[in-house]
């Protein structure tokens, strides 16, 4: 087991020297052979300079350990806005998906429908309004909460599967019409594929850019941030569809994300659209993604956590110069990794080896297999104890470098964000690939708005006794769906058929032996006791007053 105590005496025990390239003076041995300079071709190896640089770089790694110097984090964290106590779920949602986006979608949808109708007339179409589009989004969020296998069940007339409220809001024909012509951008201005300036994400570009900007403006990130890849499920034909066998969603569109592990707030995202035009594979893809997603938080002392797809010694060194400190697993054969780490053979649980170059630490630790870590923010001299189950069933305490604990604690930010978004996903099956990309930022806006409202001091939920209750995403989506629908009620040619149980006990007033408070009068803060009760609902009602109230 390597010594990680940081004792200075170990500096010379490993045979490392600081000046290995000093000129060595050769003494004269008195030979009678004289040598004159002869012009000869260079017989040195072709890669001698690169090998020399590699050797010098490897000798810069030393077993002498010390805590890296990091800039203290003093930035504010949390929402950058404060809403009044009277504000509701819709107000928080509009901070991310604003009125301008609704107006943009309405404009592009009506323009696209007009162009389509010129080619193929559609007598039933009429222009959509902002209020109707909000109701359309509200129905989508309703379906995500109820989670029916197909949207048509919301209009089913078969008891008990159909909804009694959705048909009153919008007919199924109108819902399908809006879905058919729904558009977010004018794609006719996009250059053809395989030409300069072509945008693969032109269909949803305004939505992605607007929500991206709102996420950056409305929330200050925590010190710890995690960067990872997510997936938007899609199995159709698409040039940049990805297959990731290790992910729960194996087929789909890859999204790079930066999120806070404390609450799952997604601050920044990037859609991966595949190779650049011409078929050339992008070099340093992982490093480029990390630098893109951290460009807005440099010089502030943030700590970034990532997996071995992104990590490399050069990336960590570059980010350290920008006061961005990193921690992550790393592949043992990465360029720049010390040979002492690459070739180390660790046999027992808890064996480890640590090397340091300036502020960069490389660690090899034996768990079930050898795990490699890179970090510029973990103290290599600090060790913790973790429990591991042995073959005989006993539990054993084994030593572990603190970098492993930090990585496990803060790496799951993107996974937490994806979990919140997929819990009540609004995405429904579609023939258009870009609609899967449309509902991704909508879900992201809903989740981020929910996190902001959950953390708002003016919107804490308390019981009558003053006990605080945690706000749930389910309740947030239910209220948001109602508020998006609002007072909108679409026009109908005929009244919607009621979805009631024709075989069960009907709602019918009967006299009861006891008297009780009328539910409607109680809601209006008036006390009135009656002995008439609904046979189905078991609710007391004053029938005469209700009939008079309905006739007014």
CSV table of C-alpha atoms in Angstrom, one decimal, residues 265-500:
chain,number,residue,atom,x,y,z
A,265,UNK,CA,-31.9,22.3,-11.0
A,266,UNK,CA,-30.6,22.2,-14.6
A,267,UNK,CA,-28.6,25.4,-15.3
A,268,UNK,CA,-27.4,24.7,-18.8
A,269,UNK,CA,-27.8,22.1,-21.6
A,270,UNK,CA,-26.5,21.3,-25.0
A,271,UNK,CA,-28.1,19.0,-27.6
A,272,UNK,CA,-25.6,16.7,-29.3
A,273,UNK,CA,-26.3,16.7,-33.1
A,274,UNK,CA,-23.6,14.2,-34.1
A,275,UNK,CA,-20.5,14.6,-36.1
A,276,UNK,CA,-19.6,17.8,-37.9
A,277,UNK,CA,-20.4,18.0,-41.6
A,278,UNK,CA,-17.9,16.0,-43.7
A,279,UNK,CA,-17.9,13.0,-41.4
A,280,UNK,CA,-14.9,13.9,-39.3
A,281,UNK,CA,-15.0,12.8,-35.7
A,282,UNK,CA,-14.7,15.7,-33.2
A,283,UNK,CA,-11.5,15.5,-31.2
A,284,UNK,CA,-11.6,16.2,-27.5
A,285,UNK,CA,-15.4,16.1,-27.5
A,286,UNK,CA,-15.7,15.6,-23.7
A,287,UNK,CA,-13.3,18.5,-22.9
A,288,UNK,CA,-15.1,20.8,-25.4
A,289,UNK,CA,-18.5,20.0,-23.8
A,290,UNK,CA,-17.2,20.7,-20.2
A,291,UNK,CA,-15.6,24.0,-21.3
A,292,UNK,CA,-18.8,25.1,-23.0
A,293,UNK,CA,-20.9,24.3,-20.0
A,294,UNK,CA,-18.6,26.0,-17.5
A,295,UNK,CA,-17.8,29.2,-19.6
A,296,UNK,CA,-20.5,31.2,-17.6
A,297,UNK,CA,-19.1,30.2,-14.1
A,298,UNK,CA,-15.4,30.8,-14.4
A,299,UNK,CA,-13.4,32.8,-11.9
A,300,UNK,CA,-15.9,32.1,-9.1
A,301,UNK,CA,-14.5,29.0,-7.4
A,302,UNK,CA,-17.1,26.4,-8.5
A,303,UNK,CA,-16.4,22.7,-8.1
A,304,UNK,CA,-17.3,20.5,-11.1
A,305,UNK,CA,-17.9,16.7,-11.0
A,306,UNK,CA,-17.8,14.5,-14.0
A,307,UNK,CA,-17.3,10.9,-15.1
A,308,UNK,CA,-14.5,9.3,-17.1
A,309,UNK,CA,-15.9,10.3,-20.5
A,310,UNK,CA,-14.9,13.9,-19.8
A,311,UNK,CA,-12.0,13.8,-17.4
A,312,UNK,CA,-8.4,14.3,-18.5
A,313,UNK,CA,-5.3,15.9,-16.8
A,314,UNK,CA,-5.1,18.6,-19.4
A,315,UNK,CA,-8.8,19.6,-19.0
A,316,UNK,CA,-8.4,19.7,-15.2
A,317,UNK,CA,-5.3,21.9,-15.5
A,318,UNK,CA,-6.9,24.3,-18.0
A,319,UNK,CA,-10.0,24.7,-15.7
A,320,UNK,CA,-7.9,25.2,-12.6
A,321,UNK,CA,-6.3,28.2,-14.3
A,322,UNK,CA,-9.9,29.6,-14.6
A,323,UNK,CA,-10.6,29.0,-10.9
A,324,UNK,CA,-12.9,26.0,-11.7
A,325,UNK,CA,-11.9,23.0,-9.7
A,326,UNK,CA,-12.7,19.5,-10.8
A,327,UNK,CA,-13.2,16.0,-9.5
A,328,UNK,CA,-14.1,12.8,-11.4
A,329,UNK,CA,-13.3,9.3,-12.4
A,330,UNK,CA,-10.8,8.9,-15.2
A,331,UNK,CA,-9.7,6.2,-17.6
A,332,UNK,CA,-6.3,4.8,-16.7
A,333,UNK,CA,-4.9,5.2,-20.2
A,334,UNK,CA,-5.7,8.9,-20.6
A,335,UNK,CA,-2.9,10.9,-22.0
A,336,UNK,CA,-1.0,12.7,-19.3
A,337,UNK,CA,-1.7,10.1,-16.5
A,338,UNK,CA,1.4,9.1,-14.5
A,339,UNK,CA,2.9,5.8,-15.3
A,340,UNK,CA,3.0,5.0,-11.6
A,341,UNK,CA,-0.8,5.1,-11.6
A,342,UNK,CA,-1.3,3.4,-14.9
A,343,UNK,CA,0.8,0.4,-14.1
A,344,UNK,CA,0.0,0.0,-10.4
A,345,UNK,CA,-1.2,-3.5,-9.3
A,346,UNK,CA,-3.5,-3.2,-6.3
A,347,UNK,CA,-4.6,-6.6,-4.8
A,348,UNK,CA,-6.6,-6.0,-1.6
A,349,UNK,CA,-9.8,-4.0,-0.8
A,350,UNK,CA,-8.7,-0.5,0.2
A,351,UNK,CA,-5.3,-0.5,-1.4
A,352,UNK,CA,-4.5,2.8,-3.0
A,353,UNK,CA,-1.8,4.9,-4.7
A,354,UNK,CA,-1.7,8.7,-5.0
A,355,UNK,CA,0.5,10.9,-7.2
A,356,UNK,CA,0.4,14.7,-7.4
A,357,UNK,CA,1.6,17.3,-9.9
A,358,UNK,CA,1.2,20.8,-8.6
A,359,UNK,CA,-2.5,21.0,-7.6
A,360,UNK,CA,-3.6,18.0,-9.7
A,361,UNK,CA,-3.9,14.6,-7.9
A,362,UNK,CA,-4.2,11.2,-9.6
A,363,UNK,CA,-5.5,8.3,-7.4
A,364,UNK,CA,-5.9,4.6,-7.9
A,365,UNK,CA,-8.1,2.8,-5.4
A,366,UNK,CA,-9.0,-0.8,-5.2
A,367,UNK,CA,-12.7,-1.5,-4.7
A,368,UNK,CA,-14.2,-4.5,-6.5
A,369,UNK,CA,-11.9,-3.4,-9.2
A,370,UNK,CA,-9.3,-0.6,-9.5
A,371,UNK,CA,-11.0,2.9,-9.8
A,372,UNK,CA,-9.0,5.9,-11.1
A,373,UNK,CA,-9.8,9.4,-9.9
A,374,UNK,CA,-8.5,12.9,-10.9
A,375,UNK,CA,-9.1,15.9,-8.8
A,376,UNK,CA,-8.0,19.5,-8.1
A,377,UNK,CA,-10.3,20.1,-5.1
A,378,UNK,CA,-9.8,16.9,-2.9
A,379,UNK,CA,-7.3,16.7,-0.1
A,380,UNK,CA,-5.0,13.7,-1.0
A,381,UNK,CA,-3.8,13.5,2.6
A,382,UNK,CA,-7.3,12.9,4.0
A,383,UNK,CA,-8.6,9.3,4.3
A,384,UNK,CA,-12.0,8.0,5.3
A,385,UNK,CA,-13.4,4.5,6.1
A,386,UNK,CA,-16.0,2.7,4.0
A,387,UNK,CA,-17.7,-0.6,4.6
A,388,UNK,CA,-17.5,-3.4,2.1
A,389,UNK,CA,-19.1,-6.9,2.3
A,390,UNK,CA,-16.7,-9.8,2.2
A,391,UNK,CA,-17.2,-13.2,0.5
A,392,UNK,CA,-18.1,-14.8,3.8
A,393,UNK,CA,-20.9,-12.2,4.4
A,394,UNK,CA,-19.0,-10.2,7.0
A,395,UNK,CA,-18.7,-6.4,6.7
A,396,UNK,CA,-15.2,-4.9,6.8
A,397,UNK,CA,-14.0,-1.3,7.1
A,398,UNK,CA,-11.6,-0.4,4.4
A,399,UNK,CA,-9.7,2.8,3.9
A,400,UNK,CA,-10.7,5.1,1.0
A,401,UNK,CA,-9.3,8.4,-0.2
A,402,UNK,CA,-11.7,11.3,0.4
A,403,UNK,CA,-11.9,12.0,-3.4
A,404,UNK,CA,-14.1,8.9,-3.7
A,405,UNK,CA,-16.6,10.2,-1.1
A,406,UNK,CA,-16.7,13.6,-2.8
A,407,UNK,CA,-17.4,12.1,-6.2
A,408,UNK,CA,-20.2,9.9,-4.9
A,409,UNK,CA,-21.8,12.8,-3.1
A,410,UNK,CA,-21.9,15.3,-5.9
A,411,UNK,CA,-21.9,13.5,-9.1
A,412,UNK,CA,-25.6,12.7,-9.4
A,413,UNK,CA,-26.9,16.2,-10.2
A,414,UNK,CA,-27.8,15.5,-13.8
A,415,UNK,CA,-29.4,12.1,-12.9
A,416,UNK,CA,-31.5,13.9,-10.3
A,417,UNK,CA,-32.6,16.5,-12.9
A,418,UNK,CA,-33.5,13.7,-15.4
A,419,UNK,CA,-35.4,11.8,-12.7
A,420,UNK,CA,-37.6,14.8,-11.9
A,421,UNK,CA,-38.3,15.5,-15.6
A,422,UNK,CA,-39.2,11.9,-16.4
A,423,UNK,CA,-41.4,11.4,-13.3
A,424,UNK,CA,-44.3,13.2,-15.1
A,425,UNK,CA,-43.1,13.5,-18.7
A,426,UNK,CA,-45.3,15.5,-21.0
A,427,UNK,CA,-43.8,14.0,-24.1
A,428,UNK,CA,-46.2,11.8,-26.2
A,429,UNK,CA,-45.7,9.6,-29.1
A,430,UNK,CA,-45.3,11.6,-32.4
A,431,UNK,CA,-44.2,11.1,-36.0
A,432,UNK,CA,-42.2,14.3,-35.8
A,433,UNK,CA,-38.8,13.9,-34.1
A,434,UNK,CA,-38.5,17.6,-33.2
A,435,UNK,CA,-41.6,17.4,-31.0
A,436,UNK,CA,-39.6,15.2,-28.6
A,437,UNK,CA,-37.2,18.1,-28.4
A,438,UNK,CA,-40.0,20.5,-27.8
A,439,UNK,CA,-41.4,18.8,-24.8
A,440,UNK,CA,-37.9,18.3,-23.2
A,441,UNK,CA,-37.4,22.1,-22.5
A,442,UNK,CA,-41.1,22.3,-21.4
A,443,UNK,CA,-40.5,19.6,-18.8
A,444,UNK,CA,-37.2,21.3,-17.8
A,445,UNK,CA,-39.0,24.6,-17.3
A,446,UNK,CA,-41.7,22.9,-15.2
A,447,UNK,CA,-39.2,21.2,-13.0
A,448,UNK,CA,-37.0,24.3,-12.6
A,449,UNK,CA,-40.1,26.4,-11.7
A,450,UNK,CA,-41.2,23.8,-9.2
A,451,UNK,CA,-37.7,23.9,-7.5
A,452,UNK,CA,-37.9,27.7,-7.3
A,453,UNK,CA,-41.4,27.6,-5.8
A,454,UNK,CA,-40.4,24.9,-3.4
A,455,UNK,CA,-37.5,26.9,-2.1
A,456,UNK,CA,-39.4,30.2,-2.0
A,457,UNK,CA,-39.9,31.5,1.5
A,458,UNK,CA,-43.2,33.2,0.5
A,459,UNK,CA,-44.7,29.9,-0.7
A,460,UNK,CA,-44.2,27.4,2.2
A,461,UNK,CA,-47.1,25.1,2.8
A,462,UNK,CA,-48.2,24.8,6.4
A,463,UNK,CA,-50.9,23.0,8.3
A,464,UNK,CA,-53.3,24.6,10.7
A,465,UNK,CA,-50.9,23.7,13.5
A,466,UNK,CA,-48.1,25.5,11.7
A,467,UNK,CA,-46.2,22.3,10.6
A,468,UNK,CA,-44.4,22.8,7.3
A,469,UNK,CA,-45.3,20.4,4.5
A,470,UNK,CA,-43.0,19.6,1.6
A,471,UNK,CA,-44.3,20.8,-1.8
A,472,UNK,CA,-44.5,17.9,-4.3
A,473,UNK,CA,-44.1,18.0,-8.1
A,474,UNK,CA,-47.4,16.2,-8.5
A,475,UNK,CA,-49.3,19.0,-6.7
A,476,UNK,CA,-47.3,21.6,-8.6
A,477,UNK,CA,-48.2,20.1,-12.0
A,478,UNK,CA,-51.9,19.6,-11.1
A,479,UNK,CA,-52.2,23.3,-10.1
A,480,UNK,CA,-50.2,24.4,-13.2
A,481,UNK,CA,-52.5,22.4,-15.5
A,482,UNK,CA,-55.6,24.1,-14.0
A,483,UNK,CA,-54.1,27.6,-14.2
A,484,UNK,CA,-52.9,27.1,-17.8
A,485,UNK,CA,-56.4,26.0,-18.8
A,486,UNK,CA,-58.0,28.8,-16.8
A,487,UNK,CA,-61.4,29.9,-18.1
A,488,UNK,CA,-60.9,28.7,-21.6
A,489,UNK,CA,-63.8,26.6,-23.0
A,490,UNK,CA,-63.8,25.7,-26.6
A,491,UNK,CA,-66.9,26.0,-28.8
A,492,UNK,CA,-68.8,22.8,-29.6
A,493,UNK,CA,-71.5,21.9,-32.1
A,494,UNK,CA,-73.3,19.7,-29.6
A,495,UNK,CA,-73.0,19.2,-25.9
A,496,UNK,CA,-70.4,16.7,-24.7
A,497,UNK,CA,-71.8,13.3,-23.7
A,498,UNK,CA,-71.6,12.8,-20.0
A,499,UNK,CA,-69.3,10.0,-18.8
A,500,UNK,CA,-71.3,8.5,-15.9
